[in-house]
Amino acid sequence: MEIVQERLEREYKLDLISTAPTVIYQVETKGGETIEVDCPSKLPDKSKIATISEPIASVNILTPPDYVGALITLCIARRGIQQSLSYAGKQANLHFHIPMNEVILDFFDRVKSLSRGFASLDYHLLRYEPSPLVKLDVMINGDPVDALALIVHQDAAYRLGRSLAQKLKEIIPKQ
């Protein structure tokens, strides 16, 4: 993605802002209606939301045993729940259930980095599960910017919001 973005900027003189990929959430309203939401701007007012369910992925990682500890730590940091760990010959097979939003961001790159390229990753949608998710709005000059809004786990909202604000402060000129 970074290579494509760089080529577009260089060859066509475009100023691009890339946003993170997103997943489809299921929102149950207090009226009993279920809505599928694929972007934060489509999320109903929080007073109308009963629950938000996020997609959970079944993730299998096949790796040499030397990298098992680092990969388990990564999966747990991404809110993963370990299902099994088995060994077949000279390979370890890790099986986790991880929220899909945590998998699509940069999980593959982190797995390859931690295993020095020796691990392989396979995942598929397993189910939807209710989770304490919130909408993170980013305001610039007092106005919310829909393109920068995110749906995040409430425990990570402050950290992600602060990080995003610091990056925007570096990028956007003060005037």
PDB file of C-alpha atoms in Angstrom:
ATOM      1  CA  MET A   1       0.000   0.000   0.000  1.00  0.00           C
ATOM      2  CA  GLU A   2       2.806   2.399   0.866  1.00  0.00           C
ATOM      3  CA  ILE A   3       4.493   1.757  -2.477  1.00  0.00           C
ATOM      4  CA  VAL A   4       1.283   2.440  -4.425  1.00  0.00           C
ATOM      5  CA  GLN A   5       0.650   5.581  -2.382  1.00  0.00           C
ATOM      6  CA  GLU A   6       4.183   6.836  -2.988  1.00  0.00           C
ATOM      7  CA  ARG A   7       3.914   6.232  -6.744  1.00  0.00           C
ATOM      8  CA  LEU A   8       0.577   8.070  -6.942  1.00  0.00           C
ATOM      9  CA  GLU A   9       2.017  11.001  -5.037  1.00  0.00           C
ATOM     10  CA  ARG A  10       5.180  11.129  -7.136  1.00  0.00           C
ATOM     11  CA  GLU A  11       3.782  10.399 -10.616  1.00  0.00           C
ATOM     12  CA  TYR A  12       0.482  12.275 -10.390  1.00  0.00           C
ATOM     13  CA  LYS A  13       1.493  14.904  -7.825  1.00  0.00           C
ATOM     14  CA  LEU A  14      -1.370  13.916  -5.507  1.00  0.00           C
ATOM     15  CA  ASP A  15      -1.557  14.565  -1.775  1.00  0.00           C
ATOM     16  CA  LEU A  16      -3.071  11.371  -0.391  1.00  0.00           C
ATOM     17  CA  ILE A  17      -4.311  10.555   3.061  1.00  0.00           C
ATOM     18  CA  SER A  18      -4.625   6.845   3.651  1.00  0.00           C
ATOM     19  CA  THR A  19      -7.056   5.598   6.243  1.00  0.00           C
ATOM     20  CA  ALA A  20      -7.069   2.288   8.026  1.00  0.00           C
ATOM     21  CA  PRO A  21      -9.132  -0.560   6.576  1.00  0.00           C
ATOM     22  CA  THR A  22     -12.309  -1.337   8.426  1.00  0.00           C
ATOM     23  CA  VAL A  23     -14.619  -4.259   9.059  1.00  0.00           C
ATOM     24  CA  ILE A  24     -18.407  -4.589   9.176  1.00  0.00           C
ATOM     25  CA  TYR A  25     -19.913  -4.353  12.649  1.00  0.00           C
ATOM     26  CA  GLN A  26     -23.403  -5.469  13.649  1.00  0.00           C
ATOM     27  CA  VAL A  27     -25.238  -2.869  15.718  1.00  0.00           C
ATOM     28  CA  GLU A  28     -28.391  -3.805  17.607  1.00  0.00           C
ATOM     29  CA  THR A  29     -30.508  -0.779  18.387  1.00  0.00           C
ATOM     30  CA  LYS A  30     -32.678  -0.417  21.473  1.00  0.00           C
ATOM     31  CA  GLY A  31     -35.669  -0.827  19.130  1.00  0.00           C
ATOM     32  CA  GLY A  32     -34.510  -4.384  18.313  1.00  0.00           C
ATOM     33  CA  GLU A  33     -33.286  -3.586  14.799  1.00  0.00           C
ATOM     34  CA  THR A  34     -29.919  -4.972  13.607  1.00  0.00           C
ATOM     35  CA  ILE A  35     -27.850  -2.697  11.366  1.00  0.00           C
ATOM     36  CA  GLU A  36     -24.598  -3.513   9.582  1.00  0.00           C
ATOM     37  CA  VAL A  37     -22.136  -0.637   9.872  1.00  0.00           C
ATOM     38  CA  ASP A  38     -19.033  -0.468   7.684  1.00  0.00           C
ATOM     39  CA  CYS A  39     -17.838   3.030   8.582  1.00  0.00           C
ATOM     40  CA  PRO A  40     -18.036   5.128  11.758  1.00  0.00           C
ATOM     41  CA  SER A  41     -20.192   7.826  10.133  1.00  0.00           C
ATOM     42  CA  LYS A  42     -23.029   5.284   9.721  1.00  0.00           C
ATOM     43  CA  LEU A  43     -23.022   4.428  13.436  1.00  0.00           C
ATOM     44  CA  PRO A  44     -26.289   5.537  15.093  1.00  0.00           C
ATOM     45  CA  ASP A  45     -26.294   7.863  18.090  1.00  0.00           C
ATOM     46  CA  LYS A  46     -24.950   6.031  21.147  1.00  0.00           C
ATOM     47  CA  SER A  47     -28.228   6.597  23.011  1.00  0.00           C
ATOM     48  CA  LYS A  48     -29.950   4.356  20.410  1.00  0.00           C
ATOM     49  CA  ILE A  49     -27.389   1.512  20.554  1.00  0.00           C
ATOM     50  CA  ALA A  50     -28.064  -1.583  22.656  1.00  0.00           C
ATOM     51  CA  THR A  51     -24.954  -3.573  21.612  1.00  0.00           C
ATOM     52  CA  ILE A  52     -22.213  -3.513  19.000  1.00  0.00           C
ATOM     53  CA  SER A  53     -20.897  -6.871  17.797  1.00  0.00           C
ATOM     54  CA  GLU A  54     -17.540  -7.194  16.100  1.00  0.00           C
ATOM     55  CA  PRO A  55     -16.378  -9.968  13.771  1.00  0.00           C
ATOM     56  CA  ILE A  56     -14.073 -12.534  15.326  1.00  0.00           C
ATOM     57  CA  ALA A  57     -11.512 -14.340  13.174  1.00  0.00           C
ATOM     58  CA  SER A  58     -10.198 -17.830  13.641  1.00  0.00           C
ATOM     59  CA  VAL A  59      -6.435 -17.406  13.161  1.00  0.00           C
ATOM     60  CA  ASN A  60      -3.901 -20.184  12.540  1.00  0.00           C
ATOM     61  CA  ILE A  61      -0.194 -19.449  12.560  1.00  0.00           C
ATOM     62  CA  LEU A  62       2.282 -22.107  11.467  1.00  0.00           C
ATOM     63  CA  THR A  63       5.789 -21.257  12.713  1.00  0.00           C
ATOM     64  CA  PRO A  64       9.121 -22.735  13.765  1.00  0.00           C
ATOM     65  CA  PRO A  65       9.130 -23.307  17.557  1.00  0.00           C
ATOM     66  CA  ASP A  66      11.733 -20.556  18.132  1.00  0.00           C
ATOM     67  CA  TYR A  67       9.130 -17.840  17.497  1.00  0.00           C
ATOM     68  CA  VAL A  68       6.179 -19.246  19.458  1.00  0.00           C
ATOM     69  CA  GLY A  69       6.629 -16.998  22.518  1.00  0.00           C
ATOM     70  CA  ALA A  70       6.798 -13.756  20.547  1.00  0.00           C
ATOM     71  CA  LEU A  71       3.797 -14.717  18.401  1.00  0.00           C
ATOM     72  CA  ILE A  72       1.672 -15.676  21.422  1.00  0.00           C
ATOM     73  CA  THR A  73       2.530 -12.313  22.998  1.00  0.00           C
ATOM     74  CA  LEU A  74       1.473 -10.541  19.779  1.00  0.00           C
ATOM     75  CA  CYS A  75      -1.831 -12.422  19.587  1.00  0.00           C
ATOM     76  CA  ILE A  76      -2.686 -11.684  23.229  1.00  0.00           C
ATOM     77  CA  ALA A  77      -1.798  -7.995  22.738  1.00  0.00           C
ATOM     78  CA  ARG A  78      -4.312  -7.963  19.863  1.00  0.00           C
ATOM     79  CA  ARG A  79      -7.077  -9.176  22.225  1.00  0.00           C
ATOM     80  CA  GLY A  80      -6.684 -12.764  21.050  1.00  0.00           C
ATOM     81  CA  ILE A  81      -7.844 -15.821  22.963  1.00  0.00           C
ATOM     82  CA  GLN A  82      -5.648 -18.880  22.561  1.00  0.00           C
ATOM     83  CA  GLN A  83      -7.525 -21.989  21.457  1.00  0.00           C
ATOM     84  CA  SER A  84      -4.680 -24.441  20.977  1.00  0.00           C
ATOM     85  CA  LEU A  85      -0.966 -24.921  20.502  1.00  0.00           C
ATOM     86  CA  SER A  86       0.255 -28.090  18.809  1.00  0.00           C
ATOM     87  CA  TYR A  87       3.465 -29.328  17.288  1.00  0.00           C
ATOM     88  CA  ALA A  88       3.745 -31.247  14.031  1.00  0.00           C
ATOM     89  CA  GLY A  89       7.300 -32.233  13.250  1.00  0.00           C
ATOM     90  CA  LYS A  90       9.471 -29.116  13.311  1.00  0.00           C
ATOM     91  CA  GLN A  91       6.519 -26.701  13.175  1.00  0.00           C
ATOM     92  CA  ALA A  92       4.240 -25.240  15.839  1.00  0.00           C
ATOM     93  CA  ASN A  93       0.598 -24.494  15.065  1.00  0.00           C
ATOM     94  CA  LEU A  94      -0.986 -21.642  17.040  1.00  0.00           C
ATOM     95  CA  HIS A  95      -4.757 -21.273  16.934  1.00  0.00           C
ATOM     96  CA  PHE A  96      -6.341 -18.056  18.266  1.00  0.00           C
ATOM     97  CA  HIS A  97      -9.658 -16.237  18.105  1.00  0.00           C
ATOM     98  CA  ILE A  98      -8.856 -12.563  17.433  1.00  0.00           C
ATOM     99  CA  PRO A  99     -11.138  -9.636  16.554  1.00  0.00           C
ATOM    100  CA  MET A 100     -11.018  -9.130  12.781  1.00  0.00           C
ATOM    101  CA  ASN A 101     -10.245  -5.423  13.193  1.00  0.00           C
ATOM    102  CA  GLU A 102      -7.002  -6.356  14.982  1.00  0.00           C
ATOM    103  CA  VAL A 103      -6.076  -8.804  12.196  1.00  0.00           C
ATOM    104  CA  ILE A 104      -6.539  -6.533   9.174  1.00  0.00           C
ATOM    105  CA  LEU A 105      -4.543  -3.533  10.384  1.00  0.00           C
ATOM    106  CA  ASP A 106      -0.925  -4.744  10.386  1.00  0.00           C
ATOM    107  CA  PHE A 107      -1.092  -8.188  11.937  1.00  0.00           C
ATOM    108  CA  PHE A 108       0.414 -10.017   8.953  1.00  0.00           C
ATOM    109  CA  ASP A 109       3.402  -7.649   8.857  1.00  0.00           C
ATOM    110  CA  ARG A 110       3.995  -8.095  12.594  1.00  0.00           C
ATOM    111  CA  VAL A 111       3.800 -11.917  12.299  1.00  0.00           C
ATOM    112  CA  LYS A 112       6.327 -11.894   9.461  1.00  0.00           C
ATOM    113  CA  SER A 113       8.572  -9.459  11.326  1.00  0.00           C
ATOM    114  CA  LEU A 114       8.566 -11.401  14.595  1.00  0.00           C
ATOM    115  CA  SER A 115       9.207 -14.726  12.835  1.00  0.00           C
ATOM    116  CA  ARG A 116      11.803 -13.317  10.424  1.00  0.00           C
ATOM    117  CA  GLY A 117       9.524 -14.357   7.564  1.00  0.00           C
ATOM    118  CA  PHE A 118       9.250 -18.026   8.543  1.00  0.00           C
ATOM    119  CA  ALA A 119       5.657 -18.045   9.831  1.00  0.00           C
ATOM    120  CA  SER A 120       2.548 -18.436   7.723  1.00  0.00           C
ATOM    121  CA  LEU A 121      -0.853 -17.009   8.598  1.00  0.00           C
ATOM    122  CA  ASP A 122      -4.352 -18.196   7.765  1.00  0.00           C
ATOM    123  CA  TYR A 123      -7.571 -16.622   9.048  1.00  0.00           C
ATOM    124  CA  HIS A 124     -11.295 -16.653   8.371  1.00  0.00           C
ATOM    125  CA  LEU A 125     -14.421 -15.100   9.825  1.00  0.00           C
ATOM    126  CA  LEU A 126     -15.768 -17.190  12.692  1.00  0.00           C
ATOM    127  CA  ARG A 127     -18.662 -15.268  14.272  1.00  0.00           C
ATOM    128  CA  TYR A 128     -19.867 -11.916  15.564  1.00  0.00           C
ATOM    129  CA  GLU A 129     -19.463 -11.229  19.267  1.00  0.00           C
ATOM    130  CA  PRO A 130     -20.743  -8.304  21.402  1.00  0.00           C
ATOM    131  CA  SER A 131     -17.900  -6.068  22.509  1.00  0.00           C
ATOM    132  CA  PRO A 132     -17.478  -2.718  24.332  1.00  0.00           C
ATOM    133  CA  LEU A 133     -16.769  -0.635  21.227  1.00  0.00           C
ATOM    134  CA  VAL A 134     -17.005   3.150  20.933  1.00  0.00           C
ATOM    135  CA  LYS A 135     -16.803   5.701  18.142  1.00  0.00           C
ATOM    136  CA  LEU A 136     -13.634   7.783  18.269  1.00  0.00           C
ATOM    137  CA  ASP A 137     -14.297  11.171  16.676  1.00  0.00           C
ATOM    138  CA  VAL A 138     -11.425  13.409  15.661  1.00  0.00           C
ATOM    139  CA  MET A 139     -12.168  17.116  15.665  1.00  0.00           C
ATOM    140  CA  ILE A 140     -10.125  19.682  13.776  1.00  0.00           C
ATOM    141  CA  ASN A 141     -10.799  23.297  14.691  1.00  0.00           C
ATOM    142  CA  GLY A 142     -13.940  22.218  16.565  1.00  0.00           C
ATOM    143  CA  ASP A 143     -15.449  20.295  13.623  1.00  0.00           C
ATOM    144  CA  PRO A 144     -15.605  16.479  13.521  1.00  0.00           C
ATOM    145  CA  VAL A 145     -13.839  14.935  10.516  1.00  0.00           C
ATOM    146  CA  ASP A 146     -15.672  11.799   9.392  1.00  0.00           C
ATOM    147  CA  ALA A 147     -12.695  10.466   7.415  1.00  0.00           C
ATOM    148  CA  LEU A 148     -10.628  10.250  10.613  1.00  0.00           C
ATOM    149  CA  ALA A 149     -13.330   8.704  12.838  1.00  0.00           C
ATOM    150  CA  LEU A 150     -12.751   5.151  14.066  1.00  0.00           C
ATOM    151  CA  ILE A 151     -14.683   2.418  15.847  1.00  0.00           C
ATOM    152  CA  VAL A 152     -12.363   1.127  18.563  1.00  0.00           C
ATOM    153  CA  HIS A 153     -12.405  -0.936  21.736  1.00  0.00           C
ATOM    154  CA  GLN A 154     -13.126   1.366  24.670  1.00  0.00           C
ATOM    155  CA  ASP A 155      -9.923   0.329  26.486  1.00  0.00           C
ATOM    156  CA  ALA A 156      -7.801   1.553  23.532  1.00  0.00           C
ATOM    157  CA  ALA A 157      -9.809   4.690  22.677  1.00  0.00           C
ATOM    158  CA  TYR A 158      -7.767   7.166  24.728  1.00  0.00           C
ATOM    159  CA  ARG A 159      -4.400   5.780  23.592  1.00  0.00           C
ATOM    160  CA  LEU A 160      -5.393   5.703  19.908  1.00  0.00           C
ATOM    161  CA  GLY A 161      -7.005   9.151  20.055  1.00  0.00           C
ATOM    162  CA  ARG A 162      -3.927  10.684  21.658  1.00  0.00           C
ATOM    163  CA  SER A 163      -1.609   8.994  19.153  1.00  0.00           C
ATOM    164  CA  LEU A 164      -3.706  10.175  16.213  1.00  0.00           C
ATOM    165  CA  ALA A 165      -3.851  13.730  17.575  1.00  0.00           C
ATOM    166  CA  GLN A 166      -0.067  13.824  17.955  1.00  0.00           C
ATOM    167  CA  LYS A 167       0.429  12.637  14.362  1.00  0.00           C
ATOM    168  CA  LEU A 168      -2.056  15.211  13.063  1.00  0.00           C
ATOM    169  CA  LYS A 169      -0.275  17.940  15.028  1.00  0.00           C
ATOM    170  CA  GLU A 170       2.943  17.110  13.176  1.00  0.00           C
ATOM    171  CA  ILE A 171       1.260  16.994   9.751  1.00  0.00           C
ATOM    172  CA  ILE A 172      -1.252  19.865   9.805  1.00  0.00           C
ATOM    173  CA  PRO A 173       0.206  23.399   9.748  1.00  0.00           C
ATOM    174  CA  LYS A 174      -0.836  25.577  12.737  1.00  0.00           C
ATOM    175  CA  GLN A 175      -2.540  28.194  10.597  1.00  0.00           C
TER     176      GLN A 175
END
